[in-house]
Amino acid sequence: MIKPSLPKGFRDHLPAEGHKREFILSAIQDAFHRYGFQKLETPLFESMKTLTEKYGEEGDQLLFKVLRSGDFLQKANQEALQAGDSRALAHSICENGLRYDLTVPLARVVVQHQSDIQFPFRRYQIGPVFRADRPQKGRYRQFTQCDADIVGSSSWVGDAEVLKLYAEVFESLGLKVAIRVNHRKLMQGMLQHLSLSEQSTAVLGALDKMDKIGEKGVYKALIGLGITENVIDEFMAWVKQSDFTIVHNEAMQEGRDRLEKIIKVLGDAVQFDASLARGLDYYTGMVVEVVSSELEFGSIGGGGRYDELTKVFGGQNLPGVGISFGLDRIVDVMDALERWPNESDGKPLILFVHFDEPGMAKGWEYVQKLRCMGIPAELYPDIAKAKKQLKYADQRGFTYVAMLGDDELSSNTIMVKFLDQGSQRSMTFDELLTALNTES
Amino acid sequence: MIKPSLPKGFRDHLPAEGHKREFILSAIQDAFHRYGFQKLETPLFESMKTLTEKYGEEGDQLLFKVLRSGDFLQKANQEALQAGDSRALAHSICENGLRYDLTVPLARVVVQHQSDIQFPFRRYQIGPVFRADRPQKGRYRQFTQCDADIVGSSSWVGDAEVLKLYAEVFESLGLKVAIRVNHRKLMQGMLQHLSLSEQSTAVLGALDKMDKIGEKGVYKALIGLGITENVIDEFMAWVKQSDFTIVHNEAMQEGRDRLEKIIKVLGDAVQFDASLARGLDYYTGMVVEVVSSELEFGSIGGGGRYDELTKVFGGQNLPGVGISFGLDRIVDVMDALERWPNESDGKPLILFVHFDEPGMAKGWEYVQKLRCMGIPAELYPDIAKAKKQLKYADQRGFTYVAMLGDDELSSNTIMVKFLDQGSQRSMTFDELLTALNTES
């Protein structure tokens, strides 16, 4: 006997939970379609060489690797094996890993299938991604991302479109959010101004942890990088202010011009946030992060412009911009705020209940007829006590129960119980059909 | 530079392919809903102890294992490492694997979440599964299964329902199929009659390969098992006949009674096939396999009754029955038969084309207005030559192009090209709205 359990950091979604997820997914998909995004599917596996060095060192460590099938030891790096070097050994016994996000697979796809794609390529993709992170509240090892990206255009229109899409979807879900934007060029220019360009990855990495380690933590981390207090003070003053029009050099000018165009069309829908760094290495322009305005929770969406992402896959470089919705975290926020609409959750309307083989056979006929007409219907599959069958109807939330006892079979009628009204009425199948078509 | 490529046996689905997949998925999902199945989602990962010993020895070898994260060598089986025993080592450096089908995860779920589920539990699940098989035509390492199962009832109604569902879906897809059924009890009784019970796994394994190795191959395999020619002749005569009413013992009687009930309500929709073995170890009753009647291709669906599957996870045993649609293979068959319906593939209706910043800004306004009204619309995101923008409209299959040149901007009109008709007409935004609402 094996005690059934799931690996840590993974979850099942039973039907009740599944309906909540569907509610959010359909709001997102509807917006994707209206905005002209087309569906792409990529596999869960990518080769390790596609995955590594795209997400920074920390990201590389969070990649799930898949063991080669067959006798993997034959191809193992013998030196690494002797030295007990897990990391080096892993690369020789694992060719493939599980995707870490949907953006790097997209970059691979646009280069690999370049001749079959019309650019600008507007694609959306919805699916699970995997990170070997320490599981905790709101952080799972498998979670669902819903991404929309425009590849092959560097226009401000793309930036504005994905931000507008964010605003629309969260509004339609009834969630108040802050859509925070910054521009990598603005940040890079500021670091250049402070003569910190060479340490920019480390500085941005520290800043990106602000939520976790607080302002003091960031300060300490910057001290640890050997930066003087004066410079840190100026940097911290910059990240805390809200004026993106102050510029000191060309890079900052470029960021400012771009943000101005975006703010012009989006207005109050987005907020400039000079402290927004975003962990992923591949962003080059506008970056965005969405948080709830009603609840401290962390980001429920994020994205940005990546104008050099396809470069590593060779050939012509293609600029891109994209956003991602974190489905699992949006569910958590909707749960915490109890923001679910009060709706039917797609459960079948009617259950046929019976007490013997002839009743079950008659029920089978009726159910098949209803299904053929497009009406969801169910037949209790076993011969069981009425109490048990009615309990099932109640728990599943049926609104009608059609009972087929001896009287009904001999008179060719159906006793219909209206569970929501507590009443019941004998009727013919045609009368039942009329009732179902009127009510539904 | 990395040449972009996918691991062998994996595929991307670009939008054109995605629409085909959606067509099939929606036919399947629609039937699942009408039949009262509710959606379940389980993670892609399962612990190795959940996965192993459920699919037979061959299945175990096809499981993809995921390397432990961090320093996996610390927990490695040192003996296996010294001995170079890949298989034993794998179990110590991999805790989890990728799901091989959706049935074993279902069995885990019903035991693990027993108190939150209403039985009989009618669930459907659609998602990718993974097998480390040698890739070949029609066989992928990741493929999508669409499963419907009824757990917690051993009634013939469940068997009949899933078979009827098969018949309906393939009919709605316009595919002619043979739905072949057999019963494990009938087969077991026959082996018992031939005194082959002790070798039943090996015999069924050989029979299951009939498609690949032919009748002669099966004969040879059975000789290899030490079975006498007389017995083999009787066995082969049995698997080639079509009369399930001949019985020699109690087990066969049980299989016959069940098949009779099924055939009674389904009639010609299913065919008895005494040779049908099905590879998976967990089936105990009715087994089913669907093949195209128009094309030699192999199975495009399969399933059966598994009345002891939850036993290994402990507690009360729950009987179940289920079927699976092989989405990827159905796509292949529809492709080969060119059986796709001629429909719109959900592409956006209208593209706004422009020639300078003011035109783009005006286009942005119009596009946002249309999207807010639920009409899909696109703005070409870059300032580009008319030829380039129109080429994009043509390749993507737009029906309308709205052009915003100097004349249009100054007169507050839109020049609308009807790409399907080859005509164009100047109109106001309100007139365009009327046209779009009439045509769509």
Coordinates of C-alpha atoms in Angstrom, one line a residue, chain A:
Chain A
M1 CA 0.0 0.0 0.0
I2 CA 1.3 3.4 -1.0
K3 CA 0.0 6.5 0.9
P4 CA -1.2 8.7 -2.0
S5 CA 0.5 12.1 -2.0
L6 CA 1.8 14.7 -4.4
P7 CA 5.4 16.0 -4.7
K8 CA 5.9 19.1 -2.5
G9 CA 5.0 22.4 -4.2
F10 CA 2.4 20.7 -6.6
R11 CA -1.4 20.8 -6.4
D12 CA -4.5 19.2 -7.7
H13 CA -7.5 21.3 -8.8
L14 CA -10.8 19.5 -8.1
P15 CA -13.9 20.6 -10.1
A16 CA -15.0 23.4 -7.7
E17 CA -11.5 25.0 -7.9
G18 CA -11.4 24.3 -11.7
H19 CA -14.5 26.5 -12.2
K20 CA -12.8 29.4 -10.6
R21 CA -9.8 28.9 -12.8
E22 CA -12.0 28.7 -15.8
F23 CA -13.7 32.0 -14.9
I24 CA -10.3 33.9 -14.9
L25 CA -9.0 32.0 -17.9
S26 CA -12.0 33.0 -20.0
A27 CA -11.6 36.7 -19.1
I28 CA -8.0 36.5 -20.2
Q29 CA -8.6 34.5 -23.3
D30 CA -11.4 36.8 -24.4
A31 CA -9.1 39.8 -24.1
F32 CA -6.3 38.0 -26.0
H33 CA -8.7 37.3 -28.9
R34 CA -10.1 40.8 -29.0
Y35 CA -6.5 42.1 -29.2
G36 CA -5.7 39.8 -32.1
F37 CA -3.4 37.4 -30.4
Q38 CA -3.3 33.9 -31.8
K39 CA -2.7 30.7 -29.9
L40 CA 0.7 29.0 -29.8
E41 CA 1.5 25.7 -28.1
T42 CA 5.1 24.6 -27.3
P43 CA 6.1 21.4 -25.5
L44 CA 6.8 21.3 -21.8
F45 CA 10.4 20.0 -22.5
E46 CA 13.1 22.2 -23.9
S47 CA 16.7 21.3 -24.4
M48 CA 19.0 22.4 -21.6
K49 CA 21.0 24.5 -24.0
T50 CA 17.8 26.5 -24.9
L51 CA 17.0 27.1 -21.2
T52 CA 20.3 27.9 -19.6
E53 CA 21.8 31.4 -19.3
K54 CA 18.5 33.1 -20.1
Y55 CA 17.2 33.7 -16.6
G56 CA 20.3 34.7 -14.7
E57 CA 22.4 32.5 -12.4
E58 CA 19.5 32.2 -9.9
G59 CA 17.1 31.2 -12.6
D60 CA 19.5 28.5 -13.9
Q61 CA 19.5 26.9 -10.5
L62 CA 15.7 26.7 -10.5
L63 CA 15.5 24.7 -13.7
F64 CA 14.1 21.2 -13.4
K65 CA 16.2 18.7 -15.4
V66 CA 15.0 15.5 -16.9
L67 CA 17.2 12.4 -16.6
R68 CA 18.2 10.8 -19.9
S69 CA 16.3 7.6 -20.5
G70 CA 18.1 4.3 -20.7
D71 CA 21.7 3.9 -19.4
F72 CA 22.4 7.5 -18.6
L73 CA 25.7 6.6 -16.8
Q74 CA 27.3 5.6 -20.1
K75 CA 27.3 9.3 -21.2
A76 CA 28.0 10.7 -17.7
N77 CA 31.0 13.0 -17.2
Q78 CA 33.4 10.7 -15.5
E79 CA 35.5 13.5 -14.0
A80 CA 32.5 15.2 -12.5
L81 CA 31.3 11.8 -11.2
Q82 CA 34.7 11.2 -9.5
A83 CA 34.8 14.7 -8.1
G84 CA 31.2 14.4 -6.8
D85 CA 30.4 17.6 -8.7
S86 CA 26.6 17.5 -9.0
R87 CA 26.3 20.5 -11.2
A88 CA 28.7 19.3 -13.9
L89 CA 27.4 15.8 -13.7
A90 CA 23.8 17.0 -14.2
H91 CA 24.7 18.5 -17.6
S92 CA 26.0 15.2 -18.8
I93 CA 23.1 13.0 -17.6
C94 CA 20.3 15.4 -18.4
E95 CA 19.8 16.7 -22.0
N96 CA 16.4 18.4 -21.4
G97 CA 14.6 20.4 -18.8
L98 CA 11.1 21.7 -18.1
R99 CA 10.2 25.2 -19.3
Y100 CA 10.8 27.9 -16.8
D101 CA 8.5 30.4 -18.5
L102 CA 6.8 30.9 -21.9
T103 CA 9.0 33.6 -23.2
V104 CA 12.2 31.8 -24.0
P105 CA 10.2 29.0 -25.8
L106 CA 8.6 31.8 -27.8
A107 CA 12.0 33.2 -28.7
R108 CA 13.1 29.7 -29.8
V109 CA 9.9 29.3 -31.9
V110 CA 10.1 32.5 -33.8
V111 CA 13.7 31.8 -34.8
Q112 CA 13.1 28.1 -35.6
H113 CA 9.9 28.6 -37.5
Q114 CA 10.8 32.1 -38.9
S115 CA 9.6 31.3 -42.4
D116 CA 6.1 30.0 -41.3
I117 CA 5.3 33.0 -39.2
Q118 CA 3.8 36.4 -40.2
F119 CA 5.5 39.2 -38.4
P120 CA 4.6 41.1 -36.2
F121 CA 3.8 37.8 -34.6
R122 CA 1.0 38.3 -32.0
R123 CA 0.8 35.1 -30.1
Y124 CA -0.7 34.0 -26.8
Q125 CA 0.1 30.9 -24.9
I126 CA -1.4 29.5 -21.7
G127 CA 0.2 26.6 -19.9
P128 CA 2.2 25.4 -16.9
V129 CA 5.8 26.4 -16.2
F130 CA 8.1 24.9 -13.6
R131 CA 10.6 26.2 -11.1
A132 CA 12.5 24.3 -8.5
D133 CA 11.9 27.0 -5.9
R134 CA 11.3 26.5 -2.2
P135 CA 7.5 26.1 -2.0
Q136 CA 5.7 28.6 0.2
K137 CA 2.4 30.6 0.3
G138 CA 1.6 31.8 -3.2
R139 CA 4.7 30.1 -4.7
Y140 CA 4.3 26.8 -6.4
R141 CA 6.7 24.6 -8.3
Q142 CA 4.2 24.3 -11.2
F143 CA 2.1 27.3 -12.0
T144 CA 0.1 28.5 -15.0
Q145 CA 1.2 31.4 -17.0
C146 CA -1.0 33.2 -19.6
D147 CA 1.2 35.2 -21.9
A148 CA 0.6 37.6 -24.8
D149 CA 3.5 38.8 -26.8
I150 CA 4.2 40.8 -29.9
V151 CA 7.4 39.9 -31.7
G152 CA 8.9 41.7 -34.6
S153 CA 8.0 45.3 -33.8
S154 CA 9.8 47.7 -31.5
S155 CA 7.0 50.3 -31.7
W156 CA 5.6 52.0 -28.5
V157 CA 2.2 50.7 -29.7
G158 CA 3.1 47.2 -28.5
D159 CA 4.1 48.4 -25.1
A160 CA 0.8 50.4 -24.8
E161 CA -1.3 47.5 -26.0
V162 CA -0.1 45.0 -23.5
L163 CA -0.5 47.5 -20.7
K164 CA -4.0 48.3 -21.8
L165 CA -4.8 44.6 -22.0
Y166 CA -3.7 44.3 -18.3
A167 CA -5.9 47.1 -17.3
E168 CA -8.9 45.7 -19.1
V169 CA -8.6 42.1 -17.8
F170 CA -8.1 43.1 -14.1
E171 CA -11.1 45.5 -14.4
S172 CA -13.3 42.8 -15.9
L173 CA -12.3 40.5 -13.0
G174 CA -13.3 43.2 -10.5
L175 CA -9.8 43.5 -9.1
K176 CA -8.3 46.9 -8.2
V177 CA -4.6 46.8 -9.2
A178 CA -1.6 49.0 -9.6
I179 CA 0.2 48.5 -12.9
R180 CA 3.7 49.7 -12.2
V181 CA 6.0 50.5 -15.1
N182 CA 9.6 51.5 -15.4
H183 CA 12.1 51.5 -18.2
R184 CA 15.4 49.6 -18.2
K185 CA 17.1 52.4 -20.1
L186 CA 16.1 54.9 -17.5
M187 CA 17.6 52.6 -14.8
Q188 CA 20.7 51.9 -16.8
G189 CA 21.2 55.6 -17.4
M190 CA 20.8 56.3 -13.7
L191 CA 23.4 53.6 -12.9
Q192 CA 25.7 55.1 -15.5
H193 CA 25.2 58.6 -14.0
L194 CA 26.3 57.1 -10.6
S195 CA 29.2 55.2 -12.2
L196 CA 27.6 51.9 -11.3
S197 CA 27.2 50.5 -14.8
E198 CA 29.7 47.6 -14.2
Q199 CA 27.8 46.4 -11.2
S200 CA 24.4 46.9 -12.8
T201 CA 23.3 43.2 -12.6
A202 CA 24.2 43.0 -8.9
V203 CA 22.6 46.3 -8.1
L204 CA 19.3 45.5 -10.0
G205 CA 19.4 42.1 -8.3
A206 CA 19.5 43.7 -4.9
L207 CA 16.8 46.2 -5.8
D208 CA 14.5 43.4 -7.1
K209 CA 14.5 41.9 -3.6
M210 CA 13.1 45.1 -2.0
D211 CA 9.8 43.4 -1.3
K212 CA 11.5 40.6 0.6
I213 CA 14.4 42.3 2.3
G214 CA 13.1 45.9 2.7
E215 CA 14.8 49.2 2.1
K216 CA 17.4 48.5 4.7
G217 CA 18.2 45.1 3.2
V218 CA 18.8 46.7 -0.1
Y219 CA 21.0 49.3 1.5
K220 CA 23.1 46.6 3.2
A221 CA 23.4 44.6 0.0
L222 CA 24.7 47.7 -1.9
I223 CA 27.2 48.4 0.9
G224 CA 28.3 44.8 0.5
L225 CA 29.0 45.6 -3.2
G226 CA 31.5 48.2 -2.0
I227 CA 29.4 51.2 -3.1
T228 CA 29.9 54.4 -1.1
E229 CA 27.1 55.7 1.2
N230 CA 26.8 58.9 -0.8
V231 CA 26.2 57.1 -4.0
I232 CA 23.7 54.7 -2.3
D233 CA 21.8 57.7 -0.9
E234 CA 21.5 59.3 -4.3
F235 CA 20.4 55.9 -5.8
M236 CA 17.8 55.3 -3.1
A237 CA 16.5 58.8 -3.5
W238 CA 16.1 58.1 -7.2
V239 CA 14.2 54.8 -6.8
K240 CA 11.8 56.4 -4.3
Q241 CA 10.8 59.4 -6.4
S242 CA 8.1 59.4 -9.1
D243 CA 9.4 61.8 -11.7
F244 CA 10.6 60.0 -14.8
T245 CA 11.3 63.3 -16.7
I246 CA 14.5 64.0 -14.8
V247 CA 17.3 62.8 -17.1
H248 CA 21.1 63.0 -16.9
N249 CA 22.2 61.3 -20.1
E250 CA 21.2 59.8 -23.4
A251 CA 20.0 56.4 -22.0
M252 CA 17.7 58.1 -19.6
Q253 CA 16.4 60.4 -22.3
E254 CA 15.5 57.3 -24.4
G255 CA 13.7 55.8 -21.4
R256 CA 11.9 59.0 -20.7
D257 CA 10.7 59.5 -24.3
R258 CA 9.3 56.0 -24.4
L259 CA 7.5 56.3 -21.1
E260 CA 6.0 59.6 -22.2
K261 CA 4.4 58.0 -25.2
I262 CA 3.0 55.2 -23.1
I263 CA 1.7 57.5 -20.4
K264 CA 0.1 59.8 -23.0
V265 CA -2.2 57.1 -24.2
L266 CA -2.7 55.2 -21.0
G267 CA -2.9 58.0 -18.5
D268 CA -3.7 57.0 -14.9
A269 CA -4.1 53.3 -15.9
V270 CA -0.3 52.8 -15.1
Q271 CA 2.0 54.2 -12.5
F272 CA 5.7 55.0 -12.9
D273 CA 7.8 53.2 -10.3
A274 CA 11.5 54.0 -10.4
S275 CA 12.3 51.1 -8.0
L276 CA 10.9 48.4 -10.4
A277 CA 13.8 46.2 -11.5
R278 CA 12.2 42.8 -12.5
G279 CA 14.5 39.8 -12.0
L280 CA 14.7 38.4 -15.5
D281 CA 17.9 39.3 -17.4
Y282 CA 16.3 39.5 -20.8
Y283 CA 14.4 42.8 -20.5
T284 CA 15.8 45.8 -22.3
G285 CA 13.0 48.4 -22.4
M286 CA 9.7 49.0 -20.6
V287 CA 9.2 46.7 -17.6
V288 CA 5.9 46.2 -15.8
E289 CA 4.6 44.5 -12.7
V290 CA 1.0 44.2 -11.5
V291 CA 0.1 44.1 -7.8
S292 CA -3.3 44.2 -6.0
S293 CA -4.2 47.6 -4.6
E294 CA -6.4 45.9 -2.0
L295 CA -4.1 43.3 -0.6
E296 CA -0.4 42.8 0.1
F297 CA 0.4 39.8 -2.0
G298 CA 3.3 40.2 -4.4
S299 CA 3.0 40.4 -8.2
I300 CA 0.1 38.8 -10.0
G301 CA 1.5 39.7 -13.4
G302 CA 4.6 41.0 -15.0
G303 CA 6.4 41.5 -18.3
G304 CA 8.3 43.9 -20.4
R305 CA 10.2 44.6 -23.6
Y306 CA 13.0 42.3 -24.7
D307 CA 14.7 43.5 -27.8
E308 CA 17.6 41.1 -27.9
L309 CA 16.0 37.9 -26.8
T310 CA 16.1 36.1 -30.1
K311 CA 19.8 37.2 -30.7
V312 CA 21.2 34.2 -28.8
F313 CA 19.3 31.8 -31.2
G314 CA 21.1 33.4 -34.1
G315 CA 20.2 35.0 -37.3
Q316 CA 18.2 38.3 -37.5
N317 CA 17.3 39.7 -34.1
L318 CA 13.6 40.3 -33.5
P319 CA 12.4 42.8 -30.9
G320 CA 9.5 41.8 -28.7
V321 CA 7.3 42.8 -25.8
G322 CA 5.0 40.7 -23.7
I323 CA 3.1 40.3 -20.5
S324 CA 2.2 37.3 -18.3
F325 CA -0.8 36.7 -16.0
G326 CA -0.1 34.5 -13.0
L327 CA -3.3 32.4 -13.0
D328 CA -2.6 30.7 -9.7
R329 CA -1.8 33.9 -7.8
I330 CA -4.8 35.7 -9.3
V331 CA -7.0 32.8 -8.0
D332 CA -5.4 33.3 -4.5
V333 CA -6.1 37.0 -4.6
M334 CA -9.7 36.5 -5.7
D335 CA -10.1 33.9 -2.9
A336 CA -8.7 36.2 -0.3
L337 CA -10.9 39.1 -1.4
E338 CA -13.9 36.8 -1.9
R339 CA -14.4 38.4 -5.3
W340 CA -16.0 35.5 -7.1
P341 CA -19.2 36.2 -9.1
N342 CA -22.2 34.3 -8.1
E343 CA -22.8 32.1 -11.1
S344 CA -23.8 28.6 -12.2
D345 CA -20.6 26.5 -12.5
G346 CA -21.6 24.5 -15.5
K347 CA -23.0 21.6 -13.6
P348 CA -25.5 19.4 -15.4
L349 CA -29.2 20.3 -15.0
I350 CA -30.8 17.0 -14.5
L351 CA -30.2 13.6 -12.8
F352 CA -32.3 10.5 -13.6
V353 CA -33.0 8.4 -10.5
H354 CA -34.4 4.8 -10.7
F355 CA -34.8 1.7 -8.6
D356 CA -34.4 -1.4 -10.8
E357 CA -33.0 -2.6 -14.1
P358 CA -36.1 -1.5 -16.1
G359 CA -36.0 1.9 -14.5
M360 CA -32.3 2.2 -15.3
A361 CA -32.9 1.1 -18.9
K362 CA -35.6 3.7 -19.4
G363 CA -33.4 6.3 -17.7
W364 CA -30.6 5.4 -20.2
E365 CA -33.0 6.1 -23.1
Y366 CA -34.1 9.5 -21.8
V367 CA -30.6 10.6 -20.9
Q368 CA -29.3 9.8 -24.4
K369 CA -32.2 11.7 -26.0
L370 CA -31.5 14.8 -23.9
R371 CA -27.7 14.7 -24.6
C372 CA -28.4 14.4 -28.3
M373 CA -30.4 17.6 -28.0
G374 CA -27.4 19.3 -26.4
I375 CA -28.9 19.2 -22.9
P376 CA -26.5 17.9 -20.2
A377 CA -28.0 15.0 -18.3
E378 CA -26.9 12.2 -16.0
L379 CA -28.1 8.8 -15.1
Y380 CA -27.3 7.5 -11.6
P381 CA -25.2 4.4 -12.7
D382 CA -26.1 2.0 -9.9
I383 CA -29.2 0.6 -8.5
A384 CA -29.3 2.2 -5.1
K385 CA -31.6 3.6 -2.4
A386 CA -33.5 6.8 -3.3
K387 CA -31.9 8.5 -0.3
K388 CA -28.4 7.8 -1.7
Q389 CA -29.2 8.9 -5.2
L390 CA -30.9 12.1 -3.9
K391 CA -27.9 12.9 -1.6
Y392 CA -25.7 12.7 -4.7
A393 CA -28.0 15.1 -6.6
D394 CA -27.9 17.5 -3.7
Q395 CA -24.1 17.4 -3.3
R396 CA -23.4 17.9 -6.9
G397 CA -25.9 20.7 -7.1
F398 CA -28.5 19.5 -9.6
T399 CA -31.6 21.5 -10.0
Y400 CA -33.9 18.8 -11.3
V401 CA -34.2 15.1 -10.4
A402 CA -36.2 12.9 -12.7
M403 CA -37.5 9.8 -10.9
L404 CA -38.5 6.6 -12.6
G405 CA -40.4 4.2 -10.3
D406 CA -42.9 1.5 -11.1
D407 CA -45.8 4.0 -11.5
E408 CA -43.8 6.1 -13.9
L409 CA -42.7 3.2 -16.0
S410 CA -46.2 1.8 -16.4
S411 CA -47.8 5.2 -17.2
N412 CA -44.8 6.3 -19.3
T413 CA -44.3 9.5 -17.2
I414 CA -41.5 11.0 -15.2
M415 CA -41.8 12.4 -11.6
V416 CA -39.7 15.5 -11.7
K417 CA -38.5 17.0 -8.4
F418 CA -37.5 20.7 -8.5
L419 CA -34.8 20.7 -5.8
D420 CA -34.5 24.5 -5.6
Q421 CA -38.2 24.9 -5.1
G422 CA -38.8 21.7 -3.0
S423 CA -41.8 20.7 -5.2
Q424 CA -42.4 17.8 -7.6
R425 CA -44.7 17.2 -10.6
S426 CA -45.5 14.2 -12.8
M427 CA -45.0 14.9 -16.5
T428 CA -44.3 13.3 -19.9
F429 CA -40.9 13.4 -21.5
D430 CA -42.1 16.1 -23.9
E431 CA -43.4 18.2 -21.0
L432 CA -40.0 17.8 -19.3
L433 CA -38.3 19.0 -22.5
T434 CA -40.4 22.1 -22.6
A435 CA -39.7 22.8 -18.9
L436 CA -35.9 22.3 -19.4
N437 CA -35.8 24.5 -22.5
T438 CA -37.8 27.3 -20.8
E439 CA -35.7 27.3 -17.6
S440 CA -32.3 27.0 -19.1

